[in-house]
mmCIF file of C-alpha atoms in Angstrom:
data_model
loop_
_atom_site.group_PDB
_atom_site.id
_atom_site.type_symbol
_atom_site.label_atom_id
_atom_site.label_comp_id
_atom_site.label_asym_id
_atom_site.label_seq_id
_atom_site.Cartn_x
_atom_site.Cartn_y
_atom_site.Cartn_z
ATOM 1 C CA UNK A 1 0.000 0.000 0.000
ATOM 2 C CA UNK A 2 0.978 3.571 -0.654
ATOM 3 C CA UNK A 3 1.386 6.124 2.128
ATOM 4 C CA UNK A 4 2.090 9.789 1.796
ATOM 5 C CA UNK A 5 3.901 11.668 4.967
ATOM 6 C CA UNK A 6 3.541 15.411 4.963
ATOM 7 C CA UNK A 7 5.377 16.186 8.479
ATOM 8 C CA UNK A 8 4.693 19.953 8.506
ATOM 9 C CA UNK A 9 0.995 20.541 10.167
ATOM 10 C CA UNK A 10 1.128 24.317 10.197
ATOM 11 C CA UNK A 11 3.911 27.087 8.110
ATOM 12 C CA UNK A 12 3.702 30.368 8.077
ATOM 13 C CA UNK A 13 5.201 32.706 5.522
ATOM 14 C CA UNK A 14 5.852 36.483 5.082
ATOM 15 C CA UNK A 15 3.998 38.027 1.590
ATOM 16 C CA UNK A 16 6.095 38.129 -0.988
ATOM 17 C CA UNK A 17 8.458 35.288 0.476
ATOM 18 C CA UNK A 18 9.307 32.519 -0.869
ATOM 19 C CA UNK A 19 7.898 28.766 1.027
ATOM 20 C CA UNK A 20 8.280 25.020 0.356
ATOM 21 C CA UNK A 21 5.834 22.576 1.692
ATOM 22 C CA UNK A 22 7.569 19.088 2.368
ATOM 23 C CA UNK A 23 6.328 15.858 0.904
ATOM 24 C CA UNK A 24 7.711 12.693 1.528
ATOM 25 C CA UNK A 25 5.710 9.456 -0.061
ATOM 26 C CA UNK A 26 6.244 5.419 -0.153
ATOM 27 C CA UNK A 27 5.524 2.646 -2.990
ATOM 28 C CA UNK A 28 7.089 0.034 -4.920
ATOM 29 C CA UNK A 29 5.403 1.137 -8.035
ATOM 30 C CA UNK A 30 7.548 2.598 -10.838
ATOM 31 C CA UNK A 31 5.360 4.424 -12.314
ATOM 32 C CA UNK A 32 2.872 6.698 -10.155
ATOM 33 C CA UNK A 33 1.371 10.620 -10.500
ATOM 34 C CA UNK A 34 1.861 13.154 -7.320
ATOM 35 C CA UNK A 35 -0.562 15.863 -6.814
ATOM 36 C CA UNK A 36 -0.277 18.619 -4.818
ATOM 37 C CA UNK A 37 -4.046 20.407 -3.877
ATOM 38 C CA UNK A 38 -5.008 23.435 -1.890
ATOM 39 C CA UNK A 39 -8.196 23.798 0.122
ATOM 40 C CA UNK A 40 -8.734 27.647 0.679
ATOM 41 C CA UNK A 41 -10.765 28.083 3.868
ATOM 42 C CA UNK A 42 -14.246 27.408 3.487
ATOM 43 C CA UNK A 43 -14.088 26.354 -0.376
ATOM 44 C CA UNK A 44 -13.406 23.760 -2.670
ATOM 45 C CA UNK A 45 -10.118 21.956 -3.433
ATOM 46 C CA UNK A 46 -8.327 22.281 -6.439
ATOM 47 C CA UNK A 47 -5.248 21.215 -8.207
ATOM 48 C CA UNK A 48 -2.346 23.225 -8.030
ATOM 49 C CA UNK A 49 0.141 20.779 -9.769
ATOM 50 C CA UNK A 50 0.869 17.401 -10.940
ATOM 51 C CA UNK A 51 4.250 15.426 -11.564
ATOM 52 C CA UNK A 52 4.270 12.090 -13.971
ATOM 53 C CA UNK A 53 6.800 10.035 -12.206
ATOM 54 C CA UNK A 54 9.006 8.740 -15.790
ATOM 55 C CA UNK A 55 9.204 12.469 -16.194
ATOM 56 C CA UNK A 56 12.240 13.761 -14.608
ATOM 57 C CA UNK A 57 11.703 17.499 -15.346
ATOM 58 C CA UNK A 58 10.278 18.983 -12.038
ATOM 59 C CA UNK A 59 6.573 20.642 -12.790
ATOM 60 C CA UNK A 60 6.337 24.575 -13.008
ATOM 61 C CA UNK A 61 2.708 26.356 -12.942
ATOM 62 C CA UNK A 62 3.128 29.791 -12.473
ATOM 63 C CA UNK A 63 4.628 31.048 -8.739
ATOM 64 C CA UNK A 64 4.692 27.095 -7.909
ATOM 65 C CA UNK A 65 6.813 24.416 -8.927
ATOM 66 C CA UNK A 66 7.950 21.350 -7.409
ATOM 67 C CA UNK A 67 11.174 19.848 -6.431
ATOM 68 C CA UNK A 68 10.369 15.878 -7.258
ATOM 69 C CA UNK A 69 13.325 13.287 -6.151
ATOM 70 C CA UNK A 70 12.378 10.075 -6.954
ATOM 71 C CA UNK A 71 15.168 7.971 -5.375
ATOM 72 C CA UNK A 72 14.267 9.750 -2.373
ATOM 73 C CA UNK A 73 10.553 9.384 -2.900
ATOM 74 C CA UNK A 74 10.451 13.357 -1.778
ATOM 75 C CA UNK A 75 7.690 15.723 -3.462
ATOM 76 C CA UNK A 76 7.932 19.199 -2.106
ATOM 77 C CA UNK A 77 6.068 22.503 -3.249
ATOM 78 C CA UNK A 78 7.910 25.808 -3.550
ATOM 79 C CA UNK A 79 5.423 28.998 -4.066
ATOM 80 C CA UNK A 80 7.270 31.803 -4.766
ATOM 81 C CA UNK A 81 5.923 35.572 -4.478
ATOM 82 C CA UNK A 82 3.631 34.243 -2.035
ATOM 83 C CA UNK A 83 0.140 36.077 -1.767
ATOM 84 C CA UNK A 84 -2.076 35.937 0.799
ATOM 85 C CA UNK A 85 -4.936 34.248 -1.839
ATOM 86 C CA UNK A 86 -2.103 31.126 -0.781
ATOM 87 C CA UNK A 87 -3.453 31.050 2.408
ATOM 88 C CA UNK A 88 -5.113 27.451 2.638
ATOM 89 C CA UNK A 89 -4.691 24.395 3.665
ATOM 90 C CA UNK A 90 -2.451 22.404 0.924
ATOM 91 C CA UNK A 91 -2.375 18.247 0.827
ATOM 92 C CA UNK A 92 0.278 16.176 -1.102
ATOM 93 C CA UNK A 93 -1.522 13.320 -2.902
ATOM 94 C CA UNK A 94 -0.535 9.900 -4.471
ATOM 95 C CA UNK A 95 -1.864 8.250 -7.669
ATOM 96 C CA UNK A 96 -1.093 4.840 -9.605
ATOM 97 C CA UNK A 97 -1.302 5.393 -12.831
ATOM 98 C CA UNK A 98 -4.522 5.699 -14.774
ATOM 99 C CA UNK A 99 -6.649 2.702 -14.882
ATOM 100 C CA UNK A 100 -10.169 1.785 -14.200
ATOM 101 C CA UNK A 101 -10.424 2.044 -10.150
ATOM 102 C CA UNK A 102 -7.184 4.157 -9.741
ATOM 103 C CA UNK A 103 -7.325 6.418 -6.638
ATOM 104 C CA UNK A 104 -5.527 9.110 -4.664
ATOM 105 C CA UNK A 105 -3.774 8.501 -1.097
ATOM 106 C CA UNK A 106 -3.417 11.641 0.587
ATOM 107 C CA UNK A 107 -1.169 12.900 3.386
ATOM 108 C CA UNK A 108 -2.023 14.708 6.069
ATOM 109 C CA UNK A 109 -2.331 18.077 5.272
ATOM 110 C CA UNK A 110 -0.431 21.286 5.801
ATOM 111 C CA UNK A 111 -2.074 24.476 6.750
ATOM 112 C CA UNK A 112 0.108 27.445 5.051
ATOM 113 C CA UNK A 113 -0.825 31.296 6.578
ATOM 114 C CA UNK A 114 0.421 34.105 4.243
ATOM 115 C CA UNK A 115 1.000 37.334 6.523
ATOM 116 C CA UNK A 116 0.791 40.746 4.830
ATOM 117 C CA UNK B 1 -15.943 24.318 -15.998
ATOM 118 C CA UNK B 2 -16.345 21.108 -13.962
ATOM 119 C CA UNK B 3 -19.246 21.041 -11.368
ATOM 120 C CA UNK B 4 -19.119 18.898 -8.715
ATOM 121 C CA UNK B 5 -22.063 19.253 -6.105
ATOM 122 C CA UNK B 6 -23.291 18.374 -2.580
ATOM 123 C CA UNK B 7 -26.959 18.426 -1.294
ATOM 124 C CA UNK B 8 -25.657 20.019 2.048
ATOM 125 C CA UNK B 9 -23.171 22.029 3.594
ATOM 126 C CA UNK B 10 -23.860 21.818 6.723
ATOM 127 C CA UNK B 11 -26.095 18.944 8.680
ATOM 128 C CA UNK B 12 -26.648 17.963 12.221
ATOM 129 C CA UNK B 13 -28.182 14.653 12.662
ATOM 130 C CA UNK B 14 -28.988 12.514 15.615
ATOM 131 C CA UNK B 15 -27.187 9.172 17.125
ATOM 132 C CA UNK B 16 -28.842 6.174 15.155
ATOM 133 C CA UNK B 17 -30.214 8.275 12.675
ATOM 134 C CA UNK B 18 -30.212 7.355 8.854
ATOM 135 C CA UNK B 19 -28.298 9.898 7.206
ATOM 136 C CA UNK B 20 -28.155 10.141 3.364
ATOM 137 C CA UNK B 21 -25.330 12.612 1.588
ATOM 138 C CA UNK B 22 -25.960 13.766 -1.988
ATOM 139 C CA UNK B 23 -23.643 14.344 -4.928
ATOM 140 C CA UNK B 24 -24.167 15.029 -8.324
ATOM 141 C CA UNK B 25 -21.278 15.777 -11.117
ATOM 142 C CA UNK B 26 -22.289 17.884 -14.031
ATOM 143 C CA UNK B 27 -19.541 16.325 -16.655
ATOM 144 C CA UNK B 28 -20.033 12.614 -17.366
ATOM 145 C CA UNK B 29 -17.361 11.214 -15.007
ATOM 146 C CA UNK B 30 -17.185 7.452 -14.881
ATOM 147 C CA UNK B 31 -15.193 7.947 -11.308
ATOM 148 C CA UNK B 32 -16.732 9.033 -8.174
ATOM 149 C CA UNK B 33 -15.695 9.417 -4.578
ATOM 150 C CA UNK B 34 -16.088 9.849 -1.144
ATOM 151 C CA UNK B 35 -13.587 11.057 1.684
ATOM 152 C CA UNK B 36 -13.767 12.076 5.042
ATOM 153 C CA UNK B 37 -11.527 15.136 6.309
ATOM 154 C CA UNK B 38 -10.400 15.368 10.116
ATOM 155 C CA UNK B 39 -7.818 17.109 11.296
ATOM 156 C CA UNK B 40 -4.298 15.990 11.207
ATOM 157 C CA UNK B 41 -5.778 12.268 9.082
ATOM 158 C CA UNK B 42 -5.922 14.597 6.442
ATOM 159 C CA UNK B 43 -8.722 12.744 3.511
ATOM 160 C CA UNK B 44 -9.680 8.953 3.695
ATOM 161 C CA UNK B 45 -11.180 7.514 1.218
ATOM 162 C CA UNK B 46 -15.014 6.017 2.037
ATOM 163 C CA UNK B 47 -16.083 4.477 -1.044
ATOM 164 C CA UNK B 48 -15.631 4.971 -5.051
ATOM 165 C CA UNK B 49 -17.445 3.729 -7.842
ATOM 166 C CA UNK B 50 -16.208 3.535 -11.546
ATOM 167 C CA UNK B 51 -19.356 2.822 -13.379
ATOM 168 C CA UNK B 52 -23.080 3.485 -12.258
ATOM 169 C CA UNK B 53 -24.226 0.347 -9.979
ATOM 170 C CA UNK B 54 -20.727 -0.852 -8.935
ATOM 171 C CA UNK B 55 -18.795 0.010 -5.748
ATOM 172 C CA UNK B 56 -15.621 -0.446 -3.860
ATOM 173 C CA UNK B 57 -14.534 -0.364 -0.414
ATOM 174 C CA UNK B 58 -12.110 2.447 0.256
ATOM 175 C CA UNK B 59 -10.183 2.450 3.620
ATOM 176 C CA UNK B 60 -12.645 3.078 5.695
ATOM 177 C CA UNK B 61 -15.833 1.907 4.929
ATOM 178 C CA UNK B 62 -17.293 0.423 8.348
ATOM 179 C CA UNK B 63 -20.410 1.949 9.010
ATOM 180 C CA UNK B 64 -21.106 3.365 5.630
ATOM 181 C CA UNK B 65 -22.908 1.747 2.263
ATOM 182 C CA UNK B 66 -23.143 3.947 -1.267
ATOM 183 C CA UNK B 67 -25.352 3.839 -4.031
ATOM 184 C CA UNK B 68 -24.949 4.854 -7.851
ATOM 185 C CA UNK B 69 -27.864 4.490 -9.556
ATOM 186 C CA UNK B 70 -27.049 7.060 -12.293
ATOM 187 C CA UNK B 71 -23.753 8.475 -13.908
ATOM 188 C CA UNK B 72 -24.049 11.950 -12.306
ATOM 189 C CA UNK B 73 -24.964 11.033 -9.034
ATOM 190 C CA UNK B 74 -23.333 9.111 -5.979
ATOM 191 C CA UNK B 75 -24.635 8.884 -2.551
ATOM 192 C CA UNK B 76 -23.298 7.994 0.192
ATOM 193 C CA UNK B 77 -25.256 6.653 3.629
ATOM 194 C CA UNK B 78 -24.732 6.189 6.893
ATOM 195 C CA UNK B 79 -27.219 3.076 8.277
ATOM 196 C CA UNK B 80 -27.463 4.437 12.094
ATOM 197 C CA UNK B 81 -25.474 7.677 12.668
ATOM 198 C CA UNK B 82 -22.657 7.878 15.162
ATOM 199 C CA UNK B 83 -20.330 10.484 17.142
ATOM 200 C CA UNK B 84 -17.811 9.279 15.932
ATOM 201 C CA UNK B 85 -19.077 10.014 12.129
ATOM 202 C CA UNK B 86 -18.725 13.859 13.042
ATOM 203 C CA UNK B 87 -16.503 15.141 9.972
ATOM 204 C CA UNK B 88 -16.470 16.711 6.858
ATOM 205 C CA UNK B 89 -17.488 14.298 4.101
ATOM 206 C CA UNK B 90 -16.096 15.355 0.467
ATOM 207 C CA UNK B 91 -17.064 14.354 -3.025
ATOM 208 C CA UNK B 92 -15.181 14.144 -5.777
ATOM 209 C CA UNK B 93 -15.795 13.434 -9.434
ATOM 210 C CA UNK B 94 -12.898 11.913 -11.939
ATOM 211 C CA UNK B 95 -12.767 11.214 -15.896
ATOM 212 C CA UNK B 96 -12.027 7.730 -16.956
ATOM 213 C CA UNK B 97 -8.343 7.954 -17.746
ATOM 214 C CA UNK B 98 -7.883 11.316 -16.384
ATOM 215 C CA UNK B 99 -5.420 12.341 -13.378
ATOM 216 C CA UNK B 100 -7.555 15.456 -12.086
ATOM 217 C CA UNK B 101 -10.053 15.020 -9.225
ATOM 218 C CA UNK B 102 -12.430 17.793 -8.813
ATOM 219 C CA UNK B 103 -14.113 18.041 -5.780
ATOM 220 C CA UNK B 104 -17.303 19.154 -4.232
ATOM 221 C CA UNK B 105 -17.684 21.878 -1.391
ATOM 222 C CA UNK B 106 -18.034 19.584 1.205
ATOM 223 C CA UNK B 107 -20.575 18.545 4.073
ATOM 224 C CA UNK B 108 -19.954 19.428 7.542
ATOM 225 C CA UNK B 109 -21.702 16.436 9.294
ATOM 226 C CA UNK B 110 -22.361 16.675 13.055
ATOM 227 C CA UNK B 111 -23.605 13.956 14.943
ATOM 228 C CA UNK B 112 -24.925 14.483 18.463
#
């Protein structure tokens, strides 16, 4: 079975700054999909960004990127320029790849506060 | 855009209560899903179903059943409500052979 370890409940950050969010994740599949979603306060989840595991260029959307290590089974999200909009609640997320039943396994969750 | 909706956002049932939670997608998703949220588990995954009428177990699926009788719409009940079923309960909706989950707003469930 898959588990995903986020080990940072709560980060804080200063506008403008620069955080990473730590992700750390454990299979013996090959071939997998990390997610990372945010969960603003009181609305719905989204994706922020997704990483194909056979492709070793690290994902970029925008202000947020990802630093994937596969060896190391380590997934972490950097947001750069942060805005307070950030603020939410982000989770790291594990997927095999895309067949008929295929499902996420989450970690635990890590609750980022952007301060003006 | 993708619509993924819940019949509630917020409910307060009593202990041994039959509780039923709605949720209907909008975009012809085979995949459907249900998670519960609490603090520091982060989600758990219920139940999914990949095509209307079939179901499996997710991790935790003691003291709940689903039902999907139609594409766009997945329930999910609870037989005889508990405390210990307090929690947000979110949906989620995902194309055959796509990676993206979207997901639904979310029920805040209180038992009592």
């Amino acid at each position: 079975a898959q588990t995903v370890t986020q080990s940072q409940p709560e980060m804080s950050v200063q506008e403008a700054e620069t955080v990473t969010l730590s992700c750390t994740y454990d299979t013996s599949e090959n071939n997998y999909y990390l997610f990372w979603y945010k969960q603003p306060p009181s609305r719905q989840m989204i994706l922020v960004i997704r990483q194909e595991a056979y492709k070793q260029q690290n994902a970029t959307e925008n202000r947020f990127s990802v630093n994937f290590q596969k060896a190391a089974k380590s997934f972490s999200l950097k947001i750069s320029d942060s805005q307070l909009g950030d603020t939410a609640m982000y989770f790291c997320a594990f997927m095999k790849p895309k067949t008929s039943g295929s499902r996420l396994t989450f970690g635990e969750g890590t609750q980022l506060t952007v301060n003006p | 855009d993708v619509k993924v909706t819940q019949s509630s956002r917020y409910l307060v049932k009593r202990t041994g209560e039959k509780v039923f939670l709605e949720c209907v997608q909008d975009m012809d998703h085979e995949n459907m899903f249900w998670y519960r949220q609490d603090p520091g588990l982060g989600l758990r995954l219920i139940y999914f179903s990949y095509d209307v009428k079939m179901k499996e177990k997710g991790d935790i699926p003691e003291g709940y059943s689903v039902s999907r009788e139609k594409k766009e719409r997945f329930s999910l009940i609870l037989e005889s409500a508990s405390t210990n079923q307090t929690s947000m309960y979110l949906c989620a909706s995902r194309r055959q052979g796509g990676d993206e989950q979207y997901f639904g707003p979310g029920t805040r469930l209180t038992v009592t």
